[in-house]
XYZ file of N, CA and C in Angstrom:
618
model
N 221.083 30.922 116.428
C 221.159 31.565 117.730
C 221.571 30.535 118.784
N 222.173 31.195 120.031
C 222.747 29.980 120.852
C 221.478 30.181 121.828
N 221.315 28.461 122.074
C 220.412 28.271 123.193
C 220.265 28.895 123.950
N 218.783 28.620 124.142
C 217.838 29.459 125.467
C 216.946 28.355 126.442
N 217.551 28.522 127.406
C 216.981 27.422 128.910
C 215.570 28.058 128.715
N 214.246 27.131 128.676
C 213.497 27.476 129.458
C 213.105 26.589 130.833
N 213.127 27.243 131.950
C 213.227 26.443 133.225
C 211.666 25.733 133.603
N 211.653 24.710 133.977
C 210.469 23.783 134.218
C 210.732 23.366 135.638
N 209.838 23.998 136.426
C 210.048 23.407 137.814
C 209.074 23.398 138.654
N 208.088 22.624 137.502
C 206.727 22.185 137.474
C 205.096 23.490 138.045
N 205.583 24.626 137.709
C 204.526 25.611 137.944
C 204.405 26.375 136.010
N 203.031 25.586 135.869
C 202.559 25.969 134.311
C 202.894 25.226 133.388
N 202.028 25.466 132.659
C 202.200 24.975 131.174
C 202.823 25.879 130.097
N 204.322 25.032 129.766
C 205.193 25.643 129.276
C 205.118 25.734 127.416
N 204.503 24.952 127.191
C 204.111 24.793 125.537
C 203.244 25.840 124.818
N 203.137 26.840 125.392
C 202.989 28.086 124.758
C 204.230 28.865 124.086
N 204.902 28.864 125.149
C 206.393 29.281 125.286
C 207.309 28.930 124.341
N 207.051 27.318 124.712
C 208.375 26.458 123.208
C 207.851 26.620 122.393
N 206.458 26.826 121.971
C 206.133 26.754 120.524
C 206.439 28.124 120.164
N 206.191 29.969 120.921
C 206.458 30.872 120.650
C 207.726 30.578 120.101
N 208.839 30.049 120.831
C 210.310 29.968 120.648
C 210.666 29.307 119.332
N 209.424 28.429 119.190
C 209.649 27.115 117.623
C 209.817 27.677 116.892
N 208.654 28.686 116.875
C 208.299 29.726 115.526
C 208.835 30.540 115.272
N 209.716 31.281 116.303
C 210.603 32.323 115.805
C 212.109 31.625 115.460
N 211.893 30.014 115.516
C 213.089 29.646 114.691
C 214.064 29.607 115.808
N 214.208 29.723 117.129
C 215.523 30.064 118.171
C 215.582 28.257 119.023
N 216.620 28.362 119.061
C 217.371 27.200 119.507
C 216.668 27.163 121.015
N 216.092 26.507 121.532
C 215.494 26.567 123.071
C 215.510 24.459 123.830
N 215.832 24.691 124.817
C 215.761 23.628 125.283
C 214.696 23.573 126.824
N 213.854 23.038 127.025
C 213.282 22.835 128.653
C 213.929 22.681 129.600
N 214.397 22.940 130.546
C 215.431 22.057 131.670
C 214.826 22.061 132.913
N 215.068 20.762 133.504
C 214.417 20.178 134.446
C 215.947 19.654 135.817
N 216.434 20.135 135.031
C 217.627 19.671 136.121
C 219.143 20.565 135.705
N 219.682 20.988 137.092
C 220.803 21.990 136.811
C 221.778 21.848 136.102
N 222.291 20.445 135.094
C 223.369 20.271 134.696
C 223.211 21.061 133.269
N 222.120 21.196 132.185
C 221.876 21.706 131.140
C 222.314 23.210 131.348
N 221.937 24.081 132.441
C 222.504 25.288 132.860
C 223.648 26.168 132.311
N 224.195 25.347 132.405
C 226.145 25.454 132.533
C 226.204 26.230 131.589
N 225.838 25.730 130.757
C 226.210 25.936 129.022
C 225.318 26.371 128.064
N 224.109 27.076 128.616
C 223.290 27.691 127.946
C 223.280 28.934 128.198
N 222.627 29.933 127.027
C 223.181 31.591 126.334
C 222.417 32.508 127.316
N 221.415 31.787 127.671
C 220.178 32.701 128.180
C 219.176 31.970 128.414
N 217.840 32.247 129.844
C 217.666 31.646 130.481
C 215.918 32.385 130.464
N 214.812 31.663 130.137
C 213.830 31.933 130.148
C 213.114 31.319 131.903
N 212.735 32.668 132.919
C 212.153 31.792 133.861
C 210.432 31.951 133.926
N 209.203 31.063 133.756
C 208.026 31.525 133.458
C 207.674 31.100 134.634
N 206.052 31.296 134.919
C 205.859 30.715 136.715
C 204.077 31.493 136.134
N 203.286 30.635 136.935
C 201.630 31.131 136.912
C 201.191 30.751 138.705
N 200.187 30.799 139.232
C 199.543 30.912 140.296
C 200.211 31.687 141.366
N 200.261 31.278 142.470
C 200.478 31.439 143.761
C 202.471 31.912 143.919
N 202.834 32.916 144.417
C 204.089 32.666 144.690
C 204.845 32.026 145.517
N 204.177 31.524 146.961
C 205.210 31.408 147.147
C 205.171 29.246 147.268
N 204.279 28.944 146.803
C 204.200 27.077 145.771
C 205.248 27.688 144.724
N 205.150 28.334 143.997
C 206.535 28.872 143.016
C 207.486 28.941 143.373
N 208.059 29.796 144.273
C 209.466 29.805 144.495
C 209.730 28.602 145.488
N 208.709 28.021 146.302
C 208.867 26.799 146.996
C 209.346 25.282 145.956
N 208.649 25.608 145.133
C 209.028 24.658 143.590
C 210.326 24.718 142.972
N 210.643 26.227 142.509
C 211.975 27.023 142.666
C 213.120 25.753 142.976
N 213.303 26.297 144.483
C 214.122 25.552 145.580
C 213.879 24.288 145.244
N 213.000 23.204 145.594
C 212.830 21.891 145.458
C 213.459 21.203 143.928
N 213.156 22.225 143.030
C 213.713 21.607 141.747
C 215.397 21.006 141.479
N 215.994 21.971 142.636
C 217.821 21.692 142.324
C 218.433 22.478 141.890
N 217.753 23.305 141.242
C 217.992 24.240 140.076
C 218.936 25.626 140.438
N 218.185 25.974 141.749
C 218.728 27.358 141.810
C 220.189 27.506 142.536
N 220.619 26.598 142.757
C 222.374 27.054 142.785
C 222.923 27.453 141.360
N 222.451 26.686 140.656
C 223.418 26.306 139.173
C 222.631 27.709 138.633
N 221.148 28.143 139.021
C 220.442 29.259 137.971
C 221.429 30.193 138.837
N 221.716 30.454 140.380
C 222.435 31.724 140.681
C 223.150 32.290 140.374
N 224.516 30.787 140.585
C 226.087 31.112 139.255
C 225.560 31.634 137.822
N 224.770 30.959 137.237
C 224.703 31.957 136.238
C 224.413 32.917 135.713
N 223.592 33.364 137.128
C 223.259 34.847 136.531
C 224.085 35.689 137.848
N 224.844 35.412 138.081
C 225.951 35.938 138.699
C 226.890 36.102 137.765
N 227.027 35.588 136.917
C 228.126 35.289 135.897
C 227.905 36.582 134.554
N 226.693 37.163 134.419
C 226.274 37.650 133.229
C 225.464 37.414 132.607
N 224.450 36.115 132.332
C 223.773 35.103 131.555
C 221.949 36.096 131.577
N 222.125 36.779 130.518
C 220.787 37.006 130.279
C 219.276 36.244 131.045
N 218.618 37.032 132.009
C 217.697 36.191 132.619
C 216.468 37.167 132.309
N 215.243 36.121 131.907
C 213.938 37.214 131.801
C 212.808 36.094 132.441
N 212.152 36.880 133.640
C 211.114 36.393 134.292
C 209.882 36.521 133.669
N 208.614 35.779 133.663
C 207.671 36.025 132.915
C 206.243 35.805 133.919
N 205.599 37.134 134.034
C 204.739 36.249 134.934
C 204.990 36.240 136.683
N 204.907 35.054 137.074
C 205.208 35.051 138.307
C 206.524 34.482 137.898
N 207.177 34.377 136.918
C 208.851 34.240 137.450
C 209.495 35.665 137.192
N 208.608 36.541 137.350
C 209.329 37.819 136.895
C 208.979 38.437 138.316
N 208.130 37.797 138.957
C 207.860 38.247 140.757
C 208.922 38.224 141.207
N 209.139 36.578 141.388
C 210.382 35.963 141.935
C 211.630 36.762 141.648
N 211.763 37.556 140.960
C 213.285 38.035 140.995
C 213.274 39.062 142.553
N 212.231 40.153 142.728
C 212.217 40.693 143.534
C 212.310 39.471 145.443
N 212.505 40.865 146.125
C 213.326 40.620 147.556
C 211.458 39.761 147.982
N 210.574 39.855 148.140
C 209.743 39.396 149.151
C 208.217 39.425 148.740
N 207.171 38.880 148.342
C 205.878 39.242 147.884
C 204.409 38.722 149.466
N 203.687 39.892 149.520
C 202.767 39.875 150.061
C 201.764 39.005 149.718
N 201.762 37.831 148.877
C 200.539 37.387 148.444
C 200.863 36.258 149.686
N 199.189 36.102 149.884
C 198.991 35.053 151.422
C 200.364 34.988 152.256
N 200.467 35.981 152.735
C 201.398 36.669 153.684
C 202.619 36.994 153.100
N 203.792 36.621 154.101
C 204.938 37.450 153.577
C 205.814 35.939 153.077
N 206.396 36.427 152.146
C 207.372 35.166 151.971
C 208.140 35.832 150.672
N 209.342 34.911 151.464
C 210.887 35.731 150.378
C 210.633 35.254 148.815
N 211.665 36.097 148.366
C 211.785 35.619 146.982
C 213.550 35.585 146.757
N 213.518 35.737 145.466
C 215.232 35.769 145.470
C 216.242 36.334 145.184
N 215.515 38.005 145.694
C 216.042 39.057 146.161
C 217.317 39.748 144.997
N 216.940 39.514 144.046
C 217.922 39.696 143.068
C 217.372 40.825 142.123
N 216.107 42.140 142.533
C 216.019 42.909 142.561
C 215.517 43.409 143.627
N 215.823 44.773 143.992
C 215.688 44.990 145.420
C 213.733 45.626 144.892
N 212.946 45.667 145.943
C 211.625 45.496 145.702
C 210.461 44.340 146.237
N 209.571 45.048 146.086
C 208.114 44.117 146.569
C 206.779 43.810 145.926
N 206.702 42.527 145.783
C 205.343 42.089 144.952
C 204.385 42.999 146.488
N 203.100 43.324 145.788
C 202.054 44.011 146.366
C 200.408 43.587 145.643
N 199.574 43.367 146.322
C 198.230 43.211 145.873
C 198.111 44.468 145.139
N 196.891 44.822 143.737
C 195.822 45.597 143.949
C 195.689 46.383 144.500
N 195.563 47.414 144.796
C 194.855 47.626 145.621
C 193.572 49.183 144.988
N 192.626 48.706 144.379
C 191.285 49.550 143.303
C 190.593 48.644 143.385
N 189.678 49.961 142.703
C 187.942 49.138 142.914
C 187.831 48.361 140.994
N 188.800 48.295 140.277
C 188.721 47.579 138.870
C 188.351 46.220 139.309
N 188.157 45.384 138.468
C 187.872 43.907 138.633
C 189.400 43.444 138.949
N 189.705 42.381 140.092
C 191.023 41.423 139.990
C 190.856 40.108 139.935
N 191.581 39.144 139.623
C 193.313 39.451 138.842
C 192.765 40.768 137.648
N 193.431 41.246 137.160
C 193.569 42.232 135.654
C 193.646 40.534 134.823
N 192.320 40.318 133.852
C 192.758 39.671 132.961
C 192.720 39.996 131.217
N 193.143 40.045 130.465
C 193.302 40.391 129.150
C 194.401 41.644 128.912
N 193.788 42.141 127.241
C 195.149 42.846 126.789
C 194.993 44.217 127.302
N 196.252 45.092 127.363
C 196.396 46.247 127.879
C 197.530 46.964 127.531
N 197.759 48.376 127.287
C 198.951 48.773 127.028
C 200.249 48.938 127.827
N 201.152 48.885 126.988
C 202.838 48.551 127.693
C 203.416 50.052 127.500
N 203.409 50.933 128.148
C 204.124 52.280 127.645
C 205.489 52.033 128.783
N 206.563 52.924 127.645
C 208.032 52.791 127.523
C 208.432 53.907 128.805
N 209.067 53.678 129.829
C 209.578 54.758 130.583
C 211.542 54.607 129.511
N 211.948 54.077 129.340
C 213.337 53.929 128.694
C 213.357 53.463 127.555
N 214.442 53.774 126.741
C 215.092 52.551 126.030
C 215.868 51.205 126.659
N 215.570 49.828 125.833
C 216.077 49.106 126.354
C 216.181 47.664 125.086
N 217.258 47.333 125.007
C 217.528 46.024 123.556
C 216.064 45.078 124.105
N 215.932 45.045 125.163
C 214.418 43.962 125.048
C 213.281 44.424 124.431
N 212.860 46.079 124.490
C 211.804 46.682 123.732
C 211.676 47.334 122.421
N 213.191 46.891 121.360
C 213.137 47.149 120.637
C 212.670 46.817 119.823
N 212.030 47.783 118.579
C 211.541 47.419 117.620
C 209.819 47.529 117.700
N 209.512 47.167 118.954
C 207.955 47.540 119.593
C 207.480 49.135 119.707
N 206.061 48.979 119.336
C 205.672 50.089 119.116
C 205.487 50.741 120.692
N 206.048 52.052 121.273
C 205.838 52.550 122.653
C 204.049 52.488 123.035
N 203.271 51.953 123.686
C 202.059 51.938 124.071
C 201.105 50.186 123.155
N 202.616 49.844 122.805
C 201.717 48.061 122.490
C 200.735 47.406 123.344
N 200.001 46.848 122.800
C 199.161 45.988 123.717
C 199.825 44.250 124.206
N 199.509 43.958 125.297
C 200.486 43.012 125.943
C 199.506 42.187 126.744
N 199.367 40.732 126.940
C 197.958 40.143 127.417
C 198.665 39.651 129.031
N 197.882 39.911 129.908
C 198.134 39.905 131.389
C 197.230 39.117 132.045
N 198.123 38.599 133.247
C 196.993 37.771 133.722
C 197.775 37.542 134.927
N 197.064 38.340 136.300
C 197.644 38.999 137.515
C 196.433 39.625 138.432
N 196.957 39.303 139.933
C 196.520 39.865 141.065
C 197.026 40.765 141.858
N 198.637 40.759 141.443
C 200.115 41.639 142.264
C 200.832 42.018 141.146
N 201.153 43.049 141.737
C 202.501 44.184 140.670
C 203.682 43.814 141.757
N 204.879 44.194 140.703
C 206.098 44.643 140.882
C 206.092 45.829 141.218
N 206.898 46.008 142.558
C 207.026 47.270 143.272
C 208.582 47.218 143.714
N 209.552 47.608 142.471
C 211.084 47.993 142.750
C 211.284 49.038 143.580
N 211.824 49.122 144.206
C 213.004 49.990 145.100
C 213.675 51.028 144.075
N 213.948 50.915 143.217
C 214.800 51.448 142.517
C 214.083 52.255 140.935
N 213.269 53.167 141.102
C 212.542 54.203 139.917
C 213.211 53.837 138.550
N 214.914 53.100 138.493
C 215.056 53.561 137.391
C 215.010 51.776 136.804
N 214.700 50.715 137.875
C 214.811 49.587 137.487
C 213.106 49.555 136.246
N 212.658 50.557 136.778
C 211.233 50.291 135.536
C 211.391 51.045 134.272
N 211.314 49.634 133.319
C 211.738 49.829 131.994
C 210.142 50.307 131.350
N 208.992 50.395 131.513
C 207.736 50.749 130.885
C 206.840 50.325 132.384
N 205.330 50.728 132.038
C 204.511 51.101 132.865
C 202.841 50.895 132.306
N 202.055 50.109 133.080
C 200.295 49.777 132.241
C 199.752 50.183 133.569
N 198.667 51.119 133.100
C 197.359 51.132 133.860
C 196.237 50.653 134.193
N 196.362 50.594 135.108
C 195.575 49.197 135.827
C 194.432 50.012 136.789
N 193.835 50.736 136.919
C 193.666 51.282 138.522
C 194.917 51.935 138.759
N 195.621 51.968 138.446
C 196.887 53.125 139.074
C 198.455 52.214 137.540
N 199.175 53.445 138.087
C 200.450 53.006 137.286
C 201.250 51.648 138.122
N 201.700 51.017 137.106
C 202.109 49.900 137.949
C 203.250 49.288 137.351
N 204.660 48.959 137.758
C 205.773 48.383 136.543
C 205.333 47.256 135.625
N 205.373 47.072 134.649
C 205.045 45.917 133.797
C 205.963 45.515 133.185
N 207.010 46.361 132.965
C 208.868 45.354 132.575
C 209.385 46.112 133.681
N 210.540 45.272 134.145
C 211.638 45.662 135.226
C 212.705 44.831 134.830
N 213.919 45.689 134.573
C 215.354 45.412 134.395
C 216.470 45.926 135.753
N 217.256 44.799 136.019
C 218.541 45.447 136.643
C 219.384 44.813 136.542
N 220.695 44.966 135.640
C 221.567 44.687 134.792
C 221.314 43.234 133.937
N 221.772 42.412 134.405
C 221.297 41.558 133.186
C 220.359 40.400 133.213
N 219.384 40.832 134.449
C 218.026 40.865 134.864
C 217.029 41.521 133.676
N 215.772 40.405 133.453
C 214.140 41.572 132.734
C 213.501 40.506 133.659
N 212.354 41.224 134.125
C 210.793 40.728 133.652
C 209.665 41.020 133.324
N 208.954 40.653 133.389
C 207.769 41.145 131.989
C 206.227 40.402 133.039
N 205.525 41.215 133.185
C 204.342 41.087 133.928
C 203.502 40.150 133.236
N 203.307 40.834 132.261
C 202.620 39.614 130.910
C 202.787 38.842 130.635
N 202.363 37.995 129.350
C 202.617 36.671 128.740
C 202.971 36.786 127.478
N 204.168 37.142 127.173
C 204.574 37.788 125.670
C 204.414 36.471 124.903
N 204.113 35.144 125.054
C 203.878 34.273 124.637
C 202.603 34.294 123.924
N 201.176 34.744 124.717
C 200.636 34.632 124.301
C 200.245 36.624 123.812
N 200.916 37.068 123.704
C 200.762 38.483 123.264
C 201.018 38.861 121.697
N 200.782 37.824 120.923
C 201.084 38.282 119.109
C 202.412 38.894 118.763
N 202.371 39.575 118.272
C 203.058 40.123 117.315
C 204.480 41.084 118.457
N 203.634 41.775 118.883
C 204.453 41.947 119.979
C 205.609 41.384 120.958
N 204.523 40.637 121.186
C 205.220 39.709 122.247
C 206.536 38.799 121.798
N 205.692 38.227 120.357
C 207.259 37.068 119.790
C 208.335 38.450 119.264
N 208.412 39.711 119.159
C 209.755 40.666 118.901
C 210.085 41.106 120.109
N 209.395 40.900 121.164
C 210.239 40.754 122.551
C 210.715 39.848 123.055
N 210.588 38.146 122.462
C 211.154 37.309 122.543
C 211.806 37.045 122.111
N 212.087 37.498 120.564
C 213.048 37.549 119.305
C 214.154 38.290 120.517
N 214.045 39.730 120.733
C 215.119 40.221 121.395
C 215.660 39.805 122.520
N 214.915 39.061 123.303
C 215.308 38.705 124.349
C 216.447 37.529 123.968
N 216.139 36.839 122.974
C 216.825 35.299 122.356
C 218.055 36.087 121.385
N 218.493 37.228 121.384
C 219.543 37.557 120.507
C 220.703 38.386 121.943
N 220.175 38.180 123.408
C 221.123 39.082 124.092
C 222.595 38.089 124.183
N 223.092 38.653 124.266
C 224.263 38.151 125.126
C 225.277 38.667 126.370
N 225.826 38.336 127.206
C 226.275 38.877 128.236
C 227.110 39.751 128.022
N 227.692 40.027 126.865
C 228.637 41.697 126.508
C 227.571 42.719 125.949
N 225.973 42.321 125.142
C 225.280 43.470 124.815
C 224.494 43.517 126.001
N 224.233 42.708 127.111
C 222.755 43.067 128.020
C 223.056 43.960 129.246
């Protein structure tokens, strides 16, 4: 399989991830600086705490000119986490602050009387078909670990849906854009055949 960026721009510990990637055998490299970019198939972005130290990290790294061109270009991108926030226009956590607007939409708190963050496993049910959820059973269990949902603009950008206290997106696609609320890393069986698929797209199937 042709390489897969995973981006390091110092928010989390990424060695869950490479080792998911080890084991399913897929060509993956870390990158810490925009020149590796260029020339890689597809582009893993992961992110944990606070958003906007994340996308502030984002920016500071160098990275995101060279990550824009390429996913301007076609280049398979899947957010994980809080890098699957970051794709959307703006998130409410400790006030307002942009993101990188490359789905139209808004990170949003909670807002139920359940315990928050949501931590552990929970089901992933399918609003579509889509090459990232193939092969997964519709209503899999998927391990989460979150205080804010994805709130798209766009009904048809939500690829499946978990209940939380209310329905809430848990994958969101728009064109050759995913992200994934969860940690398919650490989600079993599941999770590594959504990584398997994610590591077989290319910019003429995504």
């Amino acid at each position: 399989m042709a390489t897969t960026a995973i981006i390091d721009y110092g928010v989390g510990n990424l060695a869950n991830l490479k080792n998911a990637l080890d084991h399913l055998g897929v060509g993956c490299v870390v990158v810490r600086d925009p020149e590796p970019l260029q020339t890689v198939a597809r582009i893993l972005l992961p992110g944990v705490g606070a958003f906007a130290p994340a996308m502030a990290r984002l920016r500071e790294s160098g990275m995101l000119d060279v990550l824009t061109e390429r996913v301007q270009a076609g280049i398979p991108l899947l957010g994980i986490c809080v890098g699957s926030q970051l794709l959307l226009d703006e998130s409410e956590e400790d006030g307002s602050h942009p993101g990188l607007g490359w789905i139209p939409g808004r990170v949003q708190r909670f807002r139920h009387e359940l315990k928050i963050p949501q931590i552990g496993w929970n089901q992933v049910e399918f609003r579509k078909s889509d090459p990232l959820l193939e092969g997964i059973p519709d209503g899999a269990h998927f391990y989460f670990v979150h205080s804010y949902q994805m709130v798209p603009n766009e009904p048809e950008a939500t690829l499946a849906e978990t209940e939380y206290g209310l329905r809430f997106t848990s994958v969101v696609r728009r064109k050759n854009l995913w992200g994934v609320q969860f940690h398919p890393e650490k989600s079993q069986d599941a999770g590594l055949r959504l990584l398997r698929n994610f590591c077989t797209l290319t910019p003429s199937n995504s």
